[in-house]
Amino acid sequence: MKADALRGHLDLLLLAIVEDGPYHGYAVIEELRNRTDGAIDLPEGTIYPALHRLERAGLLTSTWTEVGGRRRRTYDVTARGKTAAREKRQEWNAFAQVVQRVVGAPPWPATT
Amino acid sequence: MAGDDLIAAYLRELRASVAHLRDADDLVAEAEDHLRETADRLRDGRTETEAEAEAIARFGSATYVARVCRTEAKRGAAVPTQRTRAAGLALFLAPVLLVGGTIGNWSTGKTWVHGLLVFISVLSVPALFFGLWGLRRRHGGLGRVGLLAFVLALAALPVFFVAGWYGVIAAFFILTVVLLAFAVEMLRAQVLPVVPLTLLAAGPVMGMATVAVLAVVPGDGSVPAFVALVPITVALMWLGWVMWREPAVDRRGVGPLAAA
């Protein structure tokens, strides 16, 4: 699945994953790949700017630790982020149901 | 950072590409952790160089990642809160207070009603500033331009009170520049409706264009202010109304989840 198809939904995907965390960036991407059986396979470096933006918006919080001599940043969802995730999930479900009603509807009977 | 391997070279390129970003150091540190973690996991059956090359390929080119960083840094996260809703209401009311108070000020005698109307028109200033604060907050800060514009707006306040009418004109000029900067950054952020944002950008531009025309062809000096203020007023009220109508994410029982 290409990045274009994800436009507008990446925030929900990231919030939904980090909600089950805390996770560091690598784990978020691994989880995204696992939960979608590899269908969502973005350039991995593009996830971090999105995580930073969600943190700036107060939806995520992060802490730094030292692991194997490297600095590692771990993300967790804030209370506001949990509410935002529920809102976005609800919006997504409503949208998906509406689209499914259209694309899953039986064809109009032929009238020839 | 390791010496001279592929990942170290990549990180140098990435650092150069994102050097202007506020969180450049954090980004590079995370990239290093990610790339070395990936390379470690890919090492089975590959040489160290192959594993690093594969890790970098998965991460994306430094140029591409830097471009995404720049885009994301400008984007808001569309986070309406109770405060941004209140700021939206203030933004909506600011032009109403200014126009209503000013008209009343001009049309009434020197009574207590006149004093009240002057007070109401002055209230539009804190309302506007609270509204601008809310717009920034709503967009996750609007980057350095948003911060600079907000500081400039604060700096316009003392200018307003010095040098008589020249100070007033200078303060209004500064505020139109601030609103233009806000509008451009918000258009880039793609969070609020395009039409009022375009109006917000058009107001200052039209006002300045009219000033330029009047410098060549003398005419009524109040025209530029009118030309700028009409679209700005519509835009601020529109944006304020949109923000006020949004369900806040930090309040229970509000918005589409209320029944859930």
CSV table of N, CA, C and O in Angstrom, one decimal, chain B residues 106 207 210-211 214 219-229:
chain,number,residue,atom,x,y,z
B,106,TRP,N,-18.7,56.3,17.5
B,106,TRP,CA,-18.9,57.4,16.6
B,106,TRP,C,-20.3,58.1,16.7
B,106,TRP,O,-20.4,59.2,16.4
B,207,GLY,N,-5.2,45.2,0.8
B,207,GLY,CA,-5.0,46.4,1.5
B,207,GLY,C,-3.7,47.1,1.1
B,207,GLY,O,-3.6,48.3,0.8
B,210,THR,N,-3.9,48.4,-2.4
B,210,THR,CA,-4.6,49.7,-2.5
B,210,THR,C,-3.7,50.8,-2.0
B,210,THR,O,-3.8,51.9,-2.6
B,211,VAL,N,-2.9,50.6,-1.0
B,211,VAL,CA,-2.0,51.7,-0.5
B,211,VAL,C,-1.1,52.0,-1.7
B,211,VAL,O,-0.8,53.2,-1.9
B,214,LEU,N,-2.9,54.1,-4.2
B,214,LEU,CA,-3.2,55.5,-3.7
B,214,LEU,C,-1.9,56.3,-3.7
B,214,LEU,O,-2.0,57.6,-3.7
B,219,GLY,N,-6.3,59.5,-3.4
B,219,GLY,CA,-7.7,59.2,-3.2
B,219,GLY,C,-8.0,59.2,-1.7
B,219,GLY,O,-7.2,59.6,-0.9
B,220,ASP,N,-9.1,58.6,-1.3
B,220,ASP,CA,-9.5,58.5,0.1
B,220,ASP,C,-8.6,57.6,0.8
B,220,ASP,O,-8.5,56.4,0.5
B,221,GLY,N,-7.9,58.1,1.9
B,221,GLY,CA,-6.9,57.3,2.6
B,221,GLY,C,-7.5,56.2,3.4
B,221,GLY,O,-6.8,55.3,3.9
B,222,SER,N,-8.9,56.2,3.6
B,222,SER,CA,-9.5,55.1,4.5
B,222,SER,C,-9.8,53.9,3.6
B,222,SER,O,-10.1,52.9,4.2
B,223,VAL,N,-9.7,54.0,2.3
B,223,VAL,CA,-10.0,52.9,1.4
B,223,VAL,C,-9.2,51.7,1.7
B,223,VAL,O,-9.8,50.5,1.8
B,224,PRO,N,-7.8,51.8,1.8
B,224,PRO,CA,-7.0,50.6,2.0
B,224,PRO,C,-7.5,49.8,3.3
B,224,PRO,O,-7.6,48.6,3.3
B,225,ALA,N,-7.8,50.5,4.4
B,225,ALA,CA,-8.2,49.9,5.6
B,225,ALA,C,-9.5,49.1,5.4
B,225,ALA,O,-9.7,48.0,5.8
B,226,PHE,N,-10.4,49.7,4.6
B,226,PHE,CA,-11.7,49.1,4.4
B,226,PHE,C,-11.5,47.9,3.5
B,226,PHE,O,-12.1,46.8,3.8
B,227,VAL,N,-10.7,48.0,2.5
B,227,VAL,CA,-10.5,46.9,1.5
B,227,VAL,C,-9.8,45.7,2.2
B,227,VAL,O,-10.2,44.6,2.0
B,228,ALA,N,-9.0,46.0,3.2
B,228,ALA,CA,-8.3,44.9,3.9
B,228,ALA,C,-9.2,44.3,5.0
B,228,ALA,O,-9.3,43.1,5.2
B,229,LEU,N,-10.0,45.2,5.7
B,229,LEU,CA,-10.7,44.8,6.9
B,229,LEU,C,-11.9,43.9,6.5
B,229,LEU,O,-12.3,43.0,7.3
